[in-house]
Short mmCIF file of C-alpha atoms in Angstrom, two decimals:
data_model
loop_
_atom_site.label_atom_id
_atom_site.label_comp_id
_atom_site.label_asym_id
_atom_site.label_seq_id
_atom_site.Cartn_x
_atom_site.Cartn_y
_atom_site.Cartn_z
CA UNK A 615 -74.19 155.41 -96.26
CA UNK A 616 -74.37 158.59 -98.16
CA UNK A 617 -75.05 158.08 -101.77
CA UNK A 618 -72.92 159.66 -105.05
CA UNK A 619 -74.04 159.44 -108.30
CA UNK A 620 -72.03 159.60 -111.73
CA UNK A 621 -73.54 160.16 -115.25
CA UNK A 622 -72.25 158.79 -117.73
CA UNK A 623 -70.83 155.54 -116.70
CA UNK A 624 -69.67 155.08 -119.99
CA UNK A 625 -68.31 157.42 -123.17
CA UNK A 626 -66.69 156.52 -125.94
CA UNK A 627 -65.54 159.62 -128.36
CA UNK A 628 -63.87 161.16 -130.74
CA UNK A 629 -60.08 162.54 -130.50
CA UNK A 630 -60.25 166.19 -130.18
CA UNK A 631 -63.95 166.30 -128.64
CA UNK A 632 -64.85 167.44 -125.18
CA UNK A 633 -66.35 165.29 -122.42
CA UNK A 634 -68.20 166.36 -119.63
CA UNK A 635 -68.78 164.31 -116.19
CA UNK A 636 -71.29 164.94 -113.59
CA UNK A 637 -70.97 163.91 -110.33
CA UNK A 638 -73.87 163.88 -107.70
CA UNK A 639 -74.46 164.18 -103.92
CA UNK A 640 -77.88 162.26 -103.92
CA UNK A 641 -78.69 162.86 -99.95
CA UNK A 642 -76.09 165.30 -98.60
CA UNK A 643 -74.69 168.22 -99.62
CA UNK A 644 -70.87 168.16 -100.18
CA UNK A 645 -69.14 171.61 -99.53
CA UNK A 646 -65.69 169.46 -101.29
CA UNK A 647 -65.90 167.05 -104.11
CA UNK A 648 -62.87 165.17 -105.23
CA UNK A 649 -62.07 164.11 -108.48
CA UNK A 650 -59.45 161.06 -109.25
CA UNK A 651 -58.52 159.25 -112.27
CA UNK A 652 -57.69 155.71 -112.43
CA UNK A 653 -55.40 153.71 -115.17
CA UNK A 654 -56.19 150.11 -115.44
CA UNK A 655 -54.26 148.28 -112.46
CA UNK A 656 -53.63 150.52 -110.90
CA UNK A 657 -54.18 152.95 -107.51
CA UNK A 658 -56.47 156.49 -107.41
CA UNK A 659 -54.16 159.48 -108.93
CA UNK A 660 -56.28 162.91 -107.00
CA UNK A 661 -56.48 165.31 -109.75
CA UNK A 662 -58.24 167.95 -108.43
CA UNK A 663 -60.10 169.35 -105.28
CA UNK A 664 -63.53 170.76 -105.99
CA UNK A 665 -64.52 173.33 -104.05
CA UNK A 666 -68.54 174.96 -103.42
CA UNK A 667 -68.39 178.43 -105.09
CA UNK A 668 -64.70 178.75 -105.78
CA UNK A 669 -62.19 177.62 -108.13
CA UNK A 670 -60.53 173.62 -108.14
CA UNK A 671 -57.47 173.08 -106.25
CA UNK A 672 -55.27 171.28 -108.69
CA UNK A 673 -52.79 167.98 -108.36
CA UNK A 674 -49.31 169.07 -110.13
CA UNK A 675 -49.06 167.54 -113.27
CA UNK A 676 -52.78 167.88 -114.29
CA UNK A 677 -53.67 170.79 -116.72
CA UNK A 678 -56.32 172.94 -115.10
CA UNK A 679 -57.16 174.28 -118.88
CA UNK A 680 -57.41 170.43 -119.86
CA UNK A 681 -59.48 169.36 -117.22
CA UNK A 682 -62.38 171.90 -116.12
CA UNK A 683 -63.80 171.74 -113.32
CA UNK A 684 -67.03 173.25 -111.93
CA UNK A 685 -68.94 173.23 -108.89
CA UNK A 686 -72.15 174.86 -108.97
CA UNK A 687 -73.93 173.59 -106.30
CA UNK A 688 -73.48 172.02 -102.99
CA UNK A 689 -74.55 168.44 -104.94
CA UNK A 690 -73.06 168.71 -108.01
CA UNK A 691 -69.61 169.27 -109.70
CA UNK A 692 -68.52 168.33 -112.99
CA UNK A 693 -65.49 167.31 -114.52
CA UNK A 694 -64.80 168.57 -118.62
CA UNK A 695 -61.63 166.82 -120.12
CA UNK A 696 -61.44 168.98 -122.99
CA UNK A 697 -59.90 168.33 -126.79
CA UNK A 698 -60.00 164.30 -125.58
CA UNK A 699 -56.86 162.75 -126.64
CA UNK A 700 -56.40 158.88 -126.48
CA UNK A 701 -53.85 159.40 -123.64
CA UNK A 702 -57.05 160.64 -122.16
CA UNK A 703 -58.92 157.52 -122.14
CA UNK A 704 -59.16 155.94 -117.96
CA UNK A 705 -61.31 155.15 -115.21
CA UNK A 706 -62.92 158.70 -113.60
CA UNK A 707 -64.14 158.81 -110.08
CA UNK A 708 -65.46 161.35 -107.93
CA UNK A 709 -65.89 161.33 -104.33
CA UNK A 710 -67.59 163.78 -101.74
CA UNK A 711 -66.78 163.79 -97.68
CA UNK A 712 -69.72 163.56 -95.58
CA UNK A 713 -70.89 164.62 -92.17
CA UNK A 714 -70.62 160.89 -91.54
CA UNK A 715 -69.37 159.08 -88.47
CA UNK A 716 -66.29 158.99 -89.76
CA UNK A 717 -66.05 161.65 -92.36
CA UNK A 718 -65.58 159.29 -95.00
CA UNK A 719 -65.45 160.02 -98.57
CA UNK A 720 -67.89 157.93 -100.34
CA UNK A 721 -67.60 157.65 -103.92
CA UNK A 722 -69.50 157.45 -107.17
CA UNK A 723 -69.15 154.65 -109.23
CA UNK A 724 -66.97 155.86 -111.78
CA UNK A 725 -67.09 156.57 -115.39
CA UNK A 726 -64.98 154.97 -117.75
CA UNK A 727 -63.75 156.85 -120.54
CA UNK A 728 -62.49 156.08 -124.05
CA UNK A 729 -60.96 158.53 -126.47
CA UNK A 730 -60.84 156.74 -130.39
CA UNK B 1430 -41.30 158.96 -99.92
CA UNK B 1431 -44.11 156.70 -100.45
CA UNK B 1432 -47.27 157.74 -98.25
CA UNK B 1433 -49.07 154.74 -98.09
CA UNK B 1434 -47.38 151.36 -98.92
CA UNK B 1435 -49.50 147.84 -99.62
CA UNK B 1436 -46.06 145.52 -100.50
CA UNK B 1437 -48.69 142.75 -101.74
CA UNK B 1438 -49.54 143.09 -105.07
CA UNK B 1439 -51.87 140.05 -105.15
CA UNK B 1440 -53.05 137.78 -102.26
CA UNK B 1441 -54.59 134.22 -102.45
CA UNK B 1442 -56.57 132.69 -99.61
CA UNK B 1443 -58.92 130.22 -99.09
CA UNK B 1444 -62.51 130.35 -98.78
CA UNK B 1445 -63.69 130.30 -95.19
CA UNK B 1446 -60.20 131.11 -93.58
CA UNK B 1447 -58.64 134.69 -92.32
CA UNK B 1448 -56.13 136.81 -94.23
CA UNK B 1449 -54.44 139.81 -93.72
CA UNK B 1450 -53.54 142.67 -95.89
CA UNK B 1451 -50.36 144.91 -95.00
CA UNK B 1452 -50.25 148.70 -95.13
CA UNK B 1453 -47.75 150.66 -93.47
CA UNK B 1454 -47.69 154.83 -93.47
CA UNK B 1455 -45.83 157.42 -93.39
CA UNK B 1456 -46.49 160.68 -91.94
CA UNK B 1457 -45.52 163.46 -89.28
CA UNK B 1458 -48.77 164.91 -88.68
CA UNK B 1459 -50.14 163.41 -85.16
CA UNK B 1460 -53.48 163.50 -86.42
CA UNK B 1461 -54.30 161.50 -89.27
CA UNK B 1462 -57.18 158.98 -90.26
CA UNK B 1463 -56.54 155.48 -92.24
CA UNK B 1464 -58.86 153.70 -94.48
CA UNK B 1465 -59.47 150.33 -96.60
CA UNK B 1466 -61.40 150.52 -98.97
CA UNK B 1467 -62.67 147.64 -101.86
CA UNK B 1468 -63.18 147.77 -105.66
CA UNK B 1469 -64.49 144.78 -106.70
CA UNK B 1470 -64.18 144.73 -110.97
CA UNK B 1471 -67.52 146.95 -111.29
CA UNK B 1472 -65.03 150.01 -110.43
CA UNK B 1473 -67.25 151.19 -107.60
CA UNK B 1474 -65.32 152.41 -104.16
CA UNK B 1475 -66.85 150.58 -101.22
CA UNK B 1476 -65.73 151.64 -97.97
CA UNK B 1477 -64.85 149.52 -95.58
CA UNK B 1478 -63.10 150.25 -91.77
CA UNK B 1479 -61.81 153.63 -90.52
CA UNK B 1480 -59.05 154.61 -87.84
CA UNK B 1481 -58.44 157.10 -86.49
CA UNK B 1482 -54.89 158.12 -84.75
CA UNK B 1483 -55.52 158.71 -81.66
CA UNK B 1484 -58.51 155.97 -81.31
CA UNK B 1485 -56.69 153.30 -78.51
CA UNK B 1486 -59.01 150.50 -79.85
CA UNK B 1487 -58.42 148.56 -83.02
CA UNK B 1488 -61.51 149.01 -85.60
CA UNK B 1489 -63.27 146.05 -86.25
CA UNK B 1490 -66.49 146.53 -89.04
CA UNK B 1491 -68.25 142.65 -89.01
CA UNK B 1492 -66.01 140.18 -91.04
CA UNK B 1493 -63.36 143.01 -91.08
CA UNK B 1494 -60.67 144.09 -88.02
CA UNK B 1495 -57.79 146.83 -88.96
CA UNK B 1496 -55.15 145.25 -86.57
CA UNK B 1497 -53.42 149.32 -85.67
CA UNK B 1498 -49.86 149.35 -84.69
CA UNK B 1499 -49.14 153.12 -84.52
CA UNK B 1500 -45.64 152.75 -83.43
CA UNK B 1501 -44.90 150.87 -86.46
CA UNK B 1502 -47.03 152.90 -88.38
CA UNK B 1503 -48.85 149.48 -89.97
CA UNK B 1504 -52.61 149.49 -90.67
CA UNK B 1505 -53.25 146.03 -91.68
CA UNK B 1506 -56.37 144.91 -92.59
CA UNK B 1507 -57.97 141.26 -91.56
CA UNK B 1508 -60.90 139.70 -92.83
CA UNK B 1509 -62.08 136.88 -90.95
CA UNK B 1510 -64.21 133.81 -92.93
CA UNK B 1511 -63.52 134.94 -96.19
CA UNK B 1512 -66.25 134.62 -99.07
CA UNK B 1513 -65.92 134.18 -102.43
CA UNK B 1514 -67.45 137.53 -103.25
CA UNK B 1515 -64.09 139.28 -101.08
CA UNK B 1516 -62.50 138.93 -104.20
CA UNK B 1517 -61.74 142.26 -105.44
CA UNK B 1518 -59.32 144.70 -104.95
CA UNK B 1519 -58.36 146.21 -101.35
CA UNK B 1520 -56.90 149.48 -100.78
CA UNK B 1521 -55.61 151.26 -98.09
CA UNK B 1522 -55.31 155.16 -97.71
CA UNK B 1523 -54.75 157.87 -95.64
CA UNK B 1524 -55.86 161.48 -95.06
CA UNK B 1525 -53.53 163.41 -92.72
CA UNK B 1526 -55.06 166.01 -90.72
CA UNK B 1527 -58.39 167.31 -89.13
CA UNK B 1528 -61.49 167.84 -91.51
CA UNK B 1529 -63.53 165.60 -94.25
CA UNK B 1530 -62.51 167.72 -96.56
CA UNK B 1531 -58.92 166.76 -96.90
CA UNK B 1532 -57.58 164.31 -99.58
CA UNK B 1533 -56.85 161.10 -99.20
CA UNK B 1534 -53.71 159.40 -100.50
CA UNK B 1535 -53.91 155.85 -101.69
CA UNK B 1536 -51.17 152.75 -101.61
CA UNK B 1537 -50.86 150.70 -105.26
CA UNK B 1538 -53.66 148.29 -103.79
CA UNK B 1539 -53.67 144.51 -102.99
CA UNK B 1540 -55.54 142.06 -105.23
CA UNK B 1541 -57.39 139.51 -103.30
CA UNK B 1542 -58.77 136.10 -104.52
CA UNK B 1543 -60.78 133.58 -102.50
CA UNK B 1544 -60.72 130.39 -104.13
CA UNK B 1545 -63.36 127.95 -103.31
#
């Protein structure tokens, strides 16, 4: 299957700092990028909709000036939680559709944050 | 109304023998797609078995079989001989509508262990 990548995999900062996420399409190019967030135990919240050349589509109840997203390229869109607060601190995962027999999203393999 | 519903929180089987994972749905768009997916404790999202709505034949994906019943809008996943490394966590979604690059919803998940 189509391969997404995630860097860091792990961050541990300080209150008040800003954190930024990249996700990767390794072998395809994703046109739409998702971005979820994950609490321990719990299912995948959607938080945004990244979209190729155009602004994120946004879940309500997530702050769009909180979380910034970006999406430069067709394989790459990051995720910025910005001014980290320990409320902050969960499992990140992004996902990208392919062109796949089923049109699957396949994710990256998340990156787990922590906000001191 | 809940989207996706997985009424197991946590599911125990035996190594070797079948088990079955519930899902039911809820939608009123005729065309839809369903998915299980597994997250074993690394975090990563492994995909797993697709259906589609109007597909007449029940998916089956090796060791795994999503048993369809459209008119009771279930989605249950079996998986046949089960193996130690099943256990993870299983969850079933749902992205309503044509395209990959719709959403997908997620149920609360099912924990599986195989004990040996």
């Amino acid at each position: 299957g189509a391969v997404v990548s995630q860097h860091p995999s792990r961050v541990i900062c300080k209150s008040g700092t800003s954190v930024k996420i990249e996700c990767r399409s390794l072998d395809f190019q994703a046109t739409t990028m998702f971005w979820y967030r994950q609490f321990p135990k719990q299912s995948l919240m959607l938080m945004a909709t990244s979209n190729e050349g155009s602004k994120a589509t946004y879940e309500q109840g997530v702050e769009k000036d909180k979380f910034l997203i970006n999406h430069a390229s067709l394989t790459l869109s990051t995720l910025t939680v910005t001014s980290a607060h320990p409320e902050d601190s969960s499992f990140y995962i992004c996902s990208a559709s392919s062109s796949g027999a089923y049109n699957e999203q396949f994710f990256g393999p998340g990156t787990r944050l922590t906000v001191l | 109304a809940q989207k996706i519903t997985q009424t197991q929180p946590g599911m125990f089987v035996q190594e070797k023998e079948a088990v079955t994972l519930d899902c039911t749905y809820d939608t009123s768009d005729p065309s839809y797609g369903l998915f299980w997916y597994k997250q074993p404790s690394s975090g990563e999202m492994i995909f797993l078995i697709y259906q589609g709505s109007y597909d007449q034949q029940n998916a089956t994906e090796g060791r795994y079989s999503l048993n369809f019943q459209k008119a009771r809008k279930s989605a249950n996943l079996v998986i046949s001989a089960s193996q130690l490394g099943d256990s993870a966590m299983y969850f079933c979604a749902m992205r309503e509508g044509r395209g990959s690059a719709r959403q997908l919803t997620f149920g609360s998940g099912t924990q599986l262990t195989v004990l040996p």
